Amino acid sequence: MSRGEAGRTINAAFIDRLLGRLGRATTAVSLASVLFVITAFYFLQVRPQAEATVKARQKEAAERVVNRIEGLVGEIENLLLTSQRWAADGLISLDDPVAFNRLMLPVLQLRRTISSFHLASDAGREVLLLGSADGFRNRITDVPGKGHLQQWLNWHDVHTRSGEELKEQDYDPRRRPWFSGALETPEGRVHWTAPYLFQTTREPGITASVRWIDKASGRQFVVAMDILLSDLSRSTRELEYGGTGMVALLTDDGKLLGLPRNAGFDNDEAIQKAVLQPPEAIGLQRLAAVLRQAGAASDGTRRLIDGGEPWLATLQRAPFGNQVFRIAMLAPEGDFSPWSRQIVLILLLLLAMVAVLSALLARRLARDVSRPLAHVFDELAASNLELKIQGGHSAAIATLAPKLQNAGDFAALADTLLGGLADRMMLGQGSLYRVDTAPETLRLCGGFARGGAGTPPATIAFGEGLVGQCAIERQAIALADPPSGYLRVGSALTAGDPALILVLPVVNNEQLLGVLELALLKDGGPHDRGLIDRLLPVLALCMEVLARSARAGELLRASQAQAAELAAQQERIQAMFAEQSAIFENAPMSILYAADGRLLRTNAALAALLGRSERDLAGADTALLFASPASHHKFAAAVTPMLAAGNGVRLEWTLAKADGSCFDALLSGRGVTLPGIVQASIWVIEDISERKRNEAAISASEARLRLVIEDSPTAVMMVSAHGEQLFTNRRLAELLGLPPSQLQARRSSEFWADPQEREHFIARLQAEGRVDRYETRFRRADGRVFPVLLDSRWIEQDGQQLLLSWISLPAESTEAGAGA
């Protein structure tokens, strides 16, 4: 082989190697270029966008949780302040538990987070309303009048009372933290207690309370609502954070108030054991780790690695009025990430295809890479658009919700709602209807751009038109591209047909509150429908609050009408005052007029009763009638609310004479209107000392007589004309072999061994009026028959015919019984 041929062979091999190297280098450069581009794109575009998306989703979820908690607090405080206004206006009071139940029970039933209501005064009186297994209960406390003895009323509903009982309990509402806390808080401002155990149910909870001062009596009153921590946990267990995260409400020192979902606390017993415990004590280790990592820091988001998985945790302070709690939100970081495992696998597959085919299919590889990357960008764009839409909805709700809640009536509510929707979508016309008090009728609250032929009717019956049909079905009705002329939307310059008509029911807790009708010039699709769907629950809550306020206003107007009628009657009484003056002066009973703690006028009979002159009594302080200043203050506290309410007063009290001696008196009074005097009253006083002494003697005599009869060796029985037992003694129970408690529930006819003997006895009794030494036989509870002697006669007591019988054993039976 020649030298030239050897060189060509070397050159060819070199070229082959060079080409091989160039091919490999090209492949490596292509792969490196793709890797560089992907890496640069990830760090410069995808990663910042993903981090921004994670932060936006996490922030939105946190804001949604905080808004739910703040909404719960605001709702309870609004209900509490409304209840305080009702009490201050006289719609509920300590003296009328029925009216108290009628107004407060619907709130208790609709708001499951509220377990009970309190109304109390600084005089130591209180009315409590709380639910029970078969209805609800009232506890009535009167520390000055009854001490530790409490009255409990059981109710099936607001009209049906199922029972009553008295209990001894060392309880004074003035010593409870909700009462003392309210007194230390400015009037009209809500006070929240720290978590504590309720004295009645022994369950953990917190209480919101507010006080006010009654202008008439100067006393301080407090109305309070109890929230069980178990009920609060039901609310927090419904909160979502991310897809699989948890939300918990804690005290500032890290103890649980509201438990998270999916933590194994699925019943009341488990919840009650878990609340007020630190997270590590009940197995919530992740939450405990977040609190340890946060330390004294109150707010902020931090990243936690647990079991190799990254978690995002947010701590935020949540004010409960004067109390400050902490909301802890914890979820896997993947719940907020826009990157799914499928997208990651696609990118890895693309990278493998580049490594294998880069040398042979560069163009195709570029095409294969560009398409998946475009798909990734499409998904990111769609995700960003969805986040933008959701953020817009949240901003719109945050703007409109306070305005809707501040609407003073239904007309203002309709204007605010429809005006707000018109600013955010192409609304041509709109109307809001509410359910009227008339059966199956809707009443117009307000409209938007409705006029001329488009003027909405003031009332619509259920089933009439689309609005009435929506009220019956309680389902949304959507009419896209309605026929031309079906509904005209117009302005001063032009008119046209709407693109979409929406008729939507407004429902809360399965109760229809109204119907919303919208005519849209352009169908905004899911964006508009999503905003409307999120706004409907807020609208329903506002309509329910306004409806309750309207009903309370109607009650107030009715009370004012009654007060006006009473004022007119008092004016007529004042016109007859001159004529009745002579009667007043010469009346044999003791009479006085009083106002502002002074005696305005007295008659001679009162002066004689008190041993004073009429001149001494004129203008004197009413305290001179009473045995002591404490007795005077207690009397004023008892009668002032009743007189202020226009009610008559009749009660017994101890009064004092001029010589210092005391006597029992019956006082009958009523508020009257006198010229130039805001509040006055007239009283008739009767000396009942002798009657009280006689009643005490009679009562003692009756007690002694009952004791003698109860311990009598002869059996005694008293029955009504219908055979119902009114009284039996111990001896009769022994003869019949029955416990006294069971004997009272039996009818007398069940004791006779022979019904025919009983009929013969009744015939003689009806014919003669009495029967002596009647021999018959009775049957014991164990079935044994024994002979008895009956002495019976009819007596009359309180206008009722009663049969009184003495039952004894014949002599031989007695002797036989003694021998046995």
mmCIF file with all atom_site columns, N, CA and C in Angstrom, residues 338-383:
data_model
loop_
_atom_site.group_PDB
_atom_site.id
_atom_site.type_symbol
_atom_site.label_atom_id
_atom_site.label_alt_id
_atom_site.label_comp_id
_atom_site.label_asym_id
_atom_site.label_entity_id
_atom_site.label_seq_id
_atom_site.pdbx_PDB_ins_code
_atom_site.Cartn_x
_atom_site.Cartn_y
_atom_site.Cartn_z
_atom_site.occupancy
_atom_site.B_iso_or_equiv
_atom_site.pdbx_formal_charge
_atom_site.auth_seq_id
_atom_site.auth_comp_id
_atom_site.auth_asym_id
_atom_site.auth_atom_id
_atom_site.pdbx_PDB_model_num
ATOM 1   N N  . PRO A 1 338 ? -49.825 24.418 41.591 1.00 0.00 ? 338 PRO A N  1
ATOM 2   C CA . PRO A 1 338 ? -50.471 24.187 40.295 1.00 0.00 ? 338 PRO A CA 1
ATOM 3   C C  . PRO A 1 338 ? -49.840 23.045 39.517 1.00 0.00 ? 338 PRO A C  1
ATOM 4   N N  . TRP A 1 339 ? -48.705 22.488 40.035 1.00 0.00 ? 339 TRP A N  1
ATOM 5   C CA . TRP A 1 339 ? -48.016 21.417 39.318 1.00 0.00 ? 339 TRP A CA 1
ATOM 6   C C  . TRP A 1 339 ? -48.519 20.073 39.793 1.00 0.00 ? 339 TRP A C  1
ATOM 7   N N  . SER A 1 340 ? -49.065 19.283 38.877 1.00 0.00 ? 340 SER A N  1
ATOM 8   C CA . SER A 1 340 ? -49.525 17.938 39.203 1.00 0.00 ? 340 SER A CA 1
ATOM 9   C C  . SER A 1 340 ? -48.441 16.934 38.845 1.00 0.00 ? 340 SER A C  1
ATOM 10  N N  . ARG A 1 341 ? -48.575 15.727 39.342 1.00 0.00 ? 341 ARG A N  1
ATOM 11  C CA . ARG A 1 341 ? -47.600 14.671 39.025 1.00 0.00 ? 341 ARG A CA 1
ATOM 12  C C  . ARG A 1 341 ? -47.633 14.329 37.543 1.00 0.00 ? 341 ARG A C  1
ATOM 13  N N  . GLN A 1 342 ? -48.803 14.436 36.924 1.00 0.00 ? 342 GLN A N  1
ATOM 14  C CA . GLN A 1 342 ? -48.896 14.110 35.493 1.00 0.00 ? 342 GLN A CA 1
ATOM 15  C C  . GLN A 1 342 ? -48.023 15.053 34.667 1.00 0.00 ? 342 GLN A C  1
ATOM 16  N N  . ILE A 1 343 ? -48.033 16.368 35.043 1.00 0.00 ? 343 ILE A N  1
ATOM 17  C CA . ILE A 1 343 ? -47.215 17.314 34.282 1.00 0.00 ? 343 ILE A CA 1
ATOM 18  C C  . ILE A 1 343 ? -45.731 17.006 34.473 1.00 0.00 ? 343 ILE A C  1
ATOM 19  N N  . VAL A 1 344 ? -45.336 16.672 35.688 1.00 0.00 ? 344 VAL A N  1
ATOM 20  C CA . VAL A 1 344 ? -43.931 16.334 35.946 1.00 0.00 ? 344 VAL A CA 1
ATOM 21  C C  . VAL A 1 344 ? -43.510 15.102 35.141 1.00 0.00 ? 344 VAL A C  1
ATOM 22  N N  . LEU A 1 345 ? -44.343 14.080 35.074 1.00 0.00 ? 345 LEU A N  1
ATOM 23  C CA . LEU A 1 345 ? -44.021 12.879 34.291 1.00 0.00 ? 345 LEU A CA 1
ATOM 24  C C  . LEU A 1 345 ? -43.896 13.194 32.800 1.00 0.00 ? 345 LEU A C  1
ATOM 25  N N  . ILE A 1 346 ? -44.771 14.084 32.309 1.00 0.00 ? 346 ILE A N  1
ATOM 26  C CA . ILE A 1 346 ? -44.687 14.450 30.882 1.00 0.00 ? 346 ILE A CA 1
ATOM 27  C C  . ILE A 1 346 ? -43.342 15.122 30.593 1.00 0.00 ? 346 ILE A C  1
ATOM 28  N N  . LEU A 1 347 ? -42.908 16.038 31.501 1.00 0.00 ? 347 LEU A N  1
ATOM 29  C CA . LEU A 1 347 ? -41.622 16.714 31.288 1.00 0.00 ? 347 LEU A CA 1
ATOM 30  C C  . LEU A 1 347 ? -40.454 15.722 31.319 1.00 0.00 ? 347 LEU A C  1
ATOM 31  N N  . LEU A 1 348 ? -40.499 14.767 32.225 1.00 0.00 ? 348 LEU A N  1
ATOM 32  C CA . LEU A 1 348 ? -39.430 13.754 32.271 1.00 0.00 ? 348 LEU A CA 1
ATOM 33  C C  . LEU A 1 348 ? -39.415 12.909 31.002 1.00 0.00 ? 348 LEU A C  1
ATOM 34  N N  . LEU A 1 349 ? -40.603 12.536 30.489 1.00 0.00 ? 349 LEU A N  1
ATOM 35  C CA . LEU A 1 349 ? -40.676 11.767 29.236 1.00 0.00 ? 349 LEU A CA 1
ATOM 36  C C  . LEU A 1 349 ? -40.106 12.552 28.071 1.00 0.00 ? 349 LEU A C  1
ATOM 37  N N  . LEU A 1 350 ? -40.427 13.865 28.030 1.00 0.00 ? 350 LEU A N  1
ATOM 38  C CA . LEU A 1 350 ? -39.889 14.698 26.957 1.00 0.00 ? 350 LEU A CA 1
ATOM 39  C C  . LEU A 1 350 ? -38.364 14.756 27.021 1.00 0.00 ? 350 LEU A C  1
ATOM 40  N N  . LEU A 1 351 ? -37.834 14.892 28.233 1.00 0.00 ? 351 LEU A N  1
ATOM 41  C CA . LEU A 1 351 ? -36.380 14.938 28.388 1.00 0.00 ? 351 LEU A CA 1
ATOM 42  C C  . LEU A 1 351 ? -35.733 13.630 27.921 1.00 0.00 ? 351 LEU A C  1
ATOM 43  N N  . ALA A 1 352 ? -36.341 12.486 28.205 1.00 0.00 ? 352 ALA A N  1
ATOM 44  C CA . ALA A 1 352 ? -35.810 11.207 27.745 1.00 0.00 ? 352 ALA A CA 1
ATOM 45  C C  . ALA A 1 352 ? -35.843 11.100 26.222 1.00 0.00 ? 352 ALA A C  1
ATOM 46  N N  . MET A 1 353 ? -36.938 11.598 25.620 1.00 0.00 ? 353 MET A N  1
ATOM 47  C CA . MET A 1 353 ? -37.015 11.550 24.147 1.00 0.00 ? 353 MET A CA 1
ATOM 48  C C  . MET A 1 353 ? -35.947 12.432 23.515 1.00 0.00 ? 353 MET A C  1
ATOM 49  N N  . VAL A 1 354 ? -35.657 13.591 24.126 1.00 0.00 ? 354 VAL A N  1
ATOM 50  C CA . VAL A 1 354 ? -34.584 14.446 23.597 1.00 0.00 ? 354 VAL A CA 1
ATOM 51  C C  . VAL A 1 354 ? -33.251 13.731 23.652 1.00 0.00 ? 354 VAL A C  1
ATOM 52  N N  . ALA A 1 355 ? -32.960 13.011 24.749 1.00 0.00 ? 355 ALA A N  1
ATOM 53  C CA . ALA A 1 355 ? -31.681 12.318 24.897 1.00 0.00 ? 355 ALA A CA 1
ATOM 54  C C  . ALA A 1 355 ? -31.518 11.220 23.856 1.00 0.00 ? 355 ALA A C  1
ATOM 55  N N  . VAL A 1 356 ? -32.604 10.522 23.481 1.00 0.00 ? 356 VAL A N  1
ATOM 56  C CA . VAL A 1 356 ? -32.506 9.380  22.567 1.00 0.00 ? 356 VAL A CA 1
ATOM 57  C C  . VAL A 1 356 ? -32.539 9.814  21.103 1.00 0.00 ? 356 VAL A C  1
ATOM 58  N N  . LEU A 1 357 ? -33.388 10.813 20.761 1.00 0.00 ? 357 LEU A N  1
ATOM 59  C CA . LEU A 1 357 ? -33.639 11.132 19.361 1.00 0.00 ? 357 LEU A CA 1
ATOM 60  C C  . LEU A 1 357 ? -33.077 12.474 18.922 1.00 0.00 ? 357 LEU A C  1
ATOM 61  N N  . SER A 1 358 ? -32.285 13.155 19.759 1.00 0.00 ? 358 SER A N  1
ATOM 62  C CA . SER A 1 358 ? -31.827 14.493 19.410 1.00 0.00 ? 358 SER A CA 1
ATOM 63  C C  . SER A 1 358 ? -30.971 14.511 18.146 1.00 0.00 ? 358 SER A C  1
ATOM 64  N N  . ALA A 1 359 ? -30.112 13.471 17.930 1.00 0.00 ? 359 ALA A N  1
ATOM 65  C CA . ALA A 1 359 ? -29.241 13.440 16.768 1.00 0.00 ? 359 ALA A CA 1
ATOM 66  C C  . ALA A 1 359 ? -29.998 13.187 15.478 1.00 0.00 ? 359 ALA A C  1
ATOM 67  N N  . LEU A 1 360 ? -31.062 12.381 15.512 1.00 0.00 ? 360 LEU A N  1
ATOM 68  C CA . LEU A 1 360 ? -31.766 11.971 14.298 1.00 0.00 ? 360 LEU A CA 1
ATOM 69  C C  . LEU A 1 360 ? -33.004 12.808 14.011 1.00 0.00 ? 360 LEU A C  1
ATOM 70  N N  . LEU A 1 361 ? -33.686 13.295 15.066 1.00 0.00 ? 361 LEU A N  1
ATOM 71  C CA . LEU A 1 361 ? -34.986 13.957 14.847 1.00 0.00 ? 361 LEU A CA 1
ATOM 72  C C  . LEU A 1 361 ? -35.014 15.308 15.557 1.00 0.00 ? 361 LEU A C  1
ATOM 73  N N  . ALA A 1 362 ? -34.100 16.189 15.202 1.00 0.00 ? 362 ALA A N  1
ATOM 74  C CA . ALA A 1 362 ? -33.992 17.478 15.883 1.00 0.00 ? 362 ALA A CA 1
ATOM 75  C C  . ALA A 1 362 ? -35.255 18.311 15.690 1.00 0.00 ? 362 ALA A C  1
ATOM 76  N N  . ARG A 1 363 ? -35.704 18.398 14.413 1.00 0.00 ? 363 ARG A N  1
ATOM 77  C CA . ARG A 1 363 ? -36.920 19.182 14.164 1.00 0.00 ? 363 ARG A CA 1
ATOM 78  C C  . ARG A 1 363 ? -38.143 18.586 14.861 1.00 0.00 ? 363 ARG A C  1
ATOM 79  N N  . ARG A 1 364 ? -38.216 17.243 14.676 1.00 0.00 ? 364 ARG A N  1
ATOM 80  C CA . ARG A 1 364 ? -39.379 16.600 15.318 1.00 0.00 ? 364 ARG A CA 1
ATOM 81  C C  . ARG A 1 364 ? -39.302 16.710 16.835 1.00 0.00 ? 364 ARG A C  1
ATOM 82  N N  . LEU A 1 365 ? -38.024 16.604 17.329 1.00 0.00 ? 365 LEU A N  1
ATOM 83  C CA . LEU A 1 365 ? -37.861 16.756 18.777 1.00 0.00 ? 365 LEU A CA 1
ATOM 84  C C  . LEU A 1 365 ? -38.311 18.149 19.215 1.00 0.00 ? 365 LEU A C  1
ATOM 85  N N  . ALA A 1 366 ? -37.936 19.179 18.427 1.00 0.00 ? 366 ALA A N  1
ATOM 86  C CA . ALA A 1 366 ? -38.353 20.539 18.768 1.00 0.00 ? 366 ALA A CA 1
ATOM 87  C C  . ALA A 1 366 ? -39.890 20.650 18.790 1.00 0.00 ? 366 ALA A C  1
ATOM 88  N N  . ARG A 1 367 ? -40.501 19.982 17.711 1.00 0.00 ? 367 ARG A N  1
ATOM 89  C CA . ARG A 1 367 ? -41.967 20.008 17.657 1.00 0.00 ? 367 ARG A CA 1
ATOM 90  C C  . ARG A 1 367 ? -42.580 19.276 18.843 1.00 0.00 ? 367 ARG A C  1
ATOM 91  N N  . ASP A 1 368 ? -41.959 18.123 19.175 1.00 0.00 ? 368 ASP A N  1
ATOM 92  C CA . ASP A 1 368 ? -42.505 17.351 20.307 1.00 0.00 ? 368 ASP A CA 1
ATOM 93  C C  . ASP A 1 368 ? -42.357 18.094 21.640 1.00 0.00 ? 368 ASP A C  1
ATOM 94  N N  . VAL A 1 369 ? -41.255 18.887 21.721 1.00 0.00 ? 369 VAL A N  1
ATOM 95  C CA . VAL A 1 369 ? -41.064 19.645 22.953 1.00 0.00 ? 369 VAL A CA 1
ATOM 96  C C  . VAL A 1 369 ? -42.006 20.850 23.004 1.00 0.00 ? 369 VAL A C  1
ATOM 97  N N  . SER A 1 370 ? -42.151 21.515 21.849 1.00 0.00 ? 370 SER A N  1
ATOM 98  C CA . SER A 1 370 ? -42.943 22.750 21.848 1.00 0.00 ? 370 SER A CA 1
ATOM 99  C C  . SER A 1 370 ? -44.411 22.481 22.204 1.00 0.00 ? 370 SER A C  1
ATOM 100 N N  . ARG A 1 371 ? -44.941 21.357 21.679 1.00 0.00 ? 371 ARG A N  1
ATOM 101 C CA . ARG A 1 371 ? -46.362 21.083 21.946 1.00 0.00 ? 371 ARG A CA 1
ATOM 102 C C  . ARG A 1 371 ? -46.654 20.858 23.446 1.00 0.00 ? 371 ARG A C  1
ATOM 103 N N  . PRO A 1 372 ? -45.890 19.957 24.121 1.00 0.00 ? 372 PRO A N  1
ATOM 104 C CA . PRO A 1 372 ? -46.157 19.810 25.567 1.00 0.00 ? 372 PRO A CA 1
ATOM 105 C C  . PRO A 1 372 ? -45.935 21.104 26.354 1.00 0.00 ? 372 PRO A C  1
ATOM 106 N N  . LEU A 1 373 ? -44.857 21.880 25.948 1.00 0.00 ? 373 LEU A N  1
ATOM 107 C CA . LEU A 1 373 ? -44.643 23.130 26.666 1.00 0.00 ? 373 LEU A CA 1
ATOM 108 C C  . LEU A 1 373 ? -45.812 24.095 26.458 1.00 0.00 ? 373 LEU A C  1
ATOM 109 N N  . ALA A 1 374 ? -46.359 24.123 25.223 1.00 0.00 ? 374 ALA A N  1
ATOM 110 C CA . ALA A 1 374 ? -47.527 24.971 24.989 1.00 0.00 ? 374 ALA A CA 1
ATOM 111 C C  . ALA A 1 374 ? -48.707 24.528 25.858 1.00 0.00 ? 374 ALA A C  1
ATOM 112 N N  . HIS A 1 375 ? -48.839 23.178 25.982 1.00 0.00 ? 375 HIS A N  1
ATOM 113 C CA . HIS A 1 375 ? -49.910 22.666 26.840 1.00 0.00 ? 375 HIS A CA 1
ATOM 114 C C  . HIS A 1 375 ? -49.711 23.098 28.299 1.00 0.00 ? 375 HIS A C  1
ATOM 115 N N  . VAL A 1 376 ? -48.423 23.081 28.731 1.00 0.00 ? 376 VAL A N  1
ATOM 116 C CA . VAL A 1 376 ? -48.132 23.523 30.097 1.00 0.00 ? 376 VAL A CA 1
ATOM 117 C C  . VAL A 1 376 ? -48.515 24.989 30.276 1.00 0.00 ? 376 VAL A C  1
ATOM 118 N N  . PHE A 1 377 ? -48.126 25.818 29.261 1.00 0.00 ? 377 PHE A N  1
ATOM 119 C CA . PHE A 1 377 ? -48.478 27.242 29.358 1.00 0.00 ? 377 PHE A CA 1
ATOM 120 C C  . PHE A 1 377 ? -49.989 27.452 29.352 1.00 0.00 ? 377 PHE A C  1
ATOM 121 N N  . ASP A 1 378 ? -50.705 26.643 28.569 1.00 0.00 ? 378 ASP A N  1
ATOM 122 C CA . ASP A 1 378 ? -52.179 26.758 28.556 1.00 0.00 ? 378 ASP A CA 1
ATOM 123 C C  . ASP A 1 378 ? -52.761 26.464 29.939 1.00 0.00 ? 378 ASP A C  1
ATOM 124 N N  . GLU A 1 379 ? -52.223 25.396 30.551 1.00 0.00 ? 379 GLU A N  1
ATOM 125 C CA . GLU A 1 379 ? -52.725 25.063 31.891 1.00 0.00 ? 379 GLU A CA 1
ATOM 126 C C  . GLU A 1 379 ? -52.413 26.179 32.895 1.00 0.00 ? 379 GLU A C  1
ATOM 127 N N  . LEU A 1 380 ? -51.173 26.729 32.805 1.00 0.00 ? 380 LEU A N  1
ATOM 128 C CA . LEU A 1 380 ? -50.831 27.823 33.710 1.00 0.00 ? 380 LEU A CA 1
ATOM 129 C C  . LEU A 1 380 ? -51.706 29.044 33.471 1.00 0.00 ? 380 LEU A C  1
ATOM 130 N N  . ALA A 1 381 ? -51.985 29.341 32.192 1.00 0.00 ? 381 ALA A N  1
ATOM 131 C CA . ALA A 1 381 ? -52.840 30.497 31.884 1.00 0.00 ? 381 ALA A CA 1
ATOM 132 C C  . ALA A 1 381 ? -54.255 30.277 32.412 1.00 0.00 ? 381 ALA A C  1
ATOM 133 N N  . ALA A 1 382 ? -54.754 29.026 32.205 1.00 0.00 ? 382 ALA A N  1
ATOM 134 C CA . ALA A 1 382 ? -56.102 28.739 32.713 1.00 0.00 ? 382 ALA A CA 1
ATOM 135 C C  . ALA A 1 382 ? -56.151 28.838 34.232 1.00 0.00 ? 382 ALA A C  1
ATOM 136 N N  . SER A 1 383 ? -55.085 28.318 34.887 1.00 0.00 ? 383 SER A N  1
ATOM 137 C CA . SER A 1 383 ? -55.040 28.399 36.344 1.00 0.00 ? 383 SER A CA 1
ATOM 138 C C  . SER A 1 383 ? -54.989 29.845 36.812 1.00 0.00 ? 383 SER A C  1
#
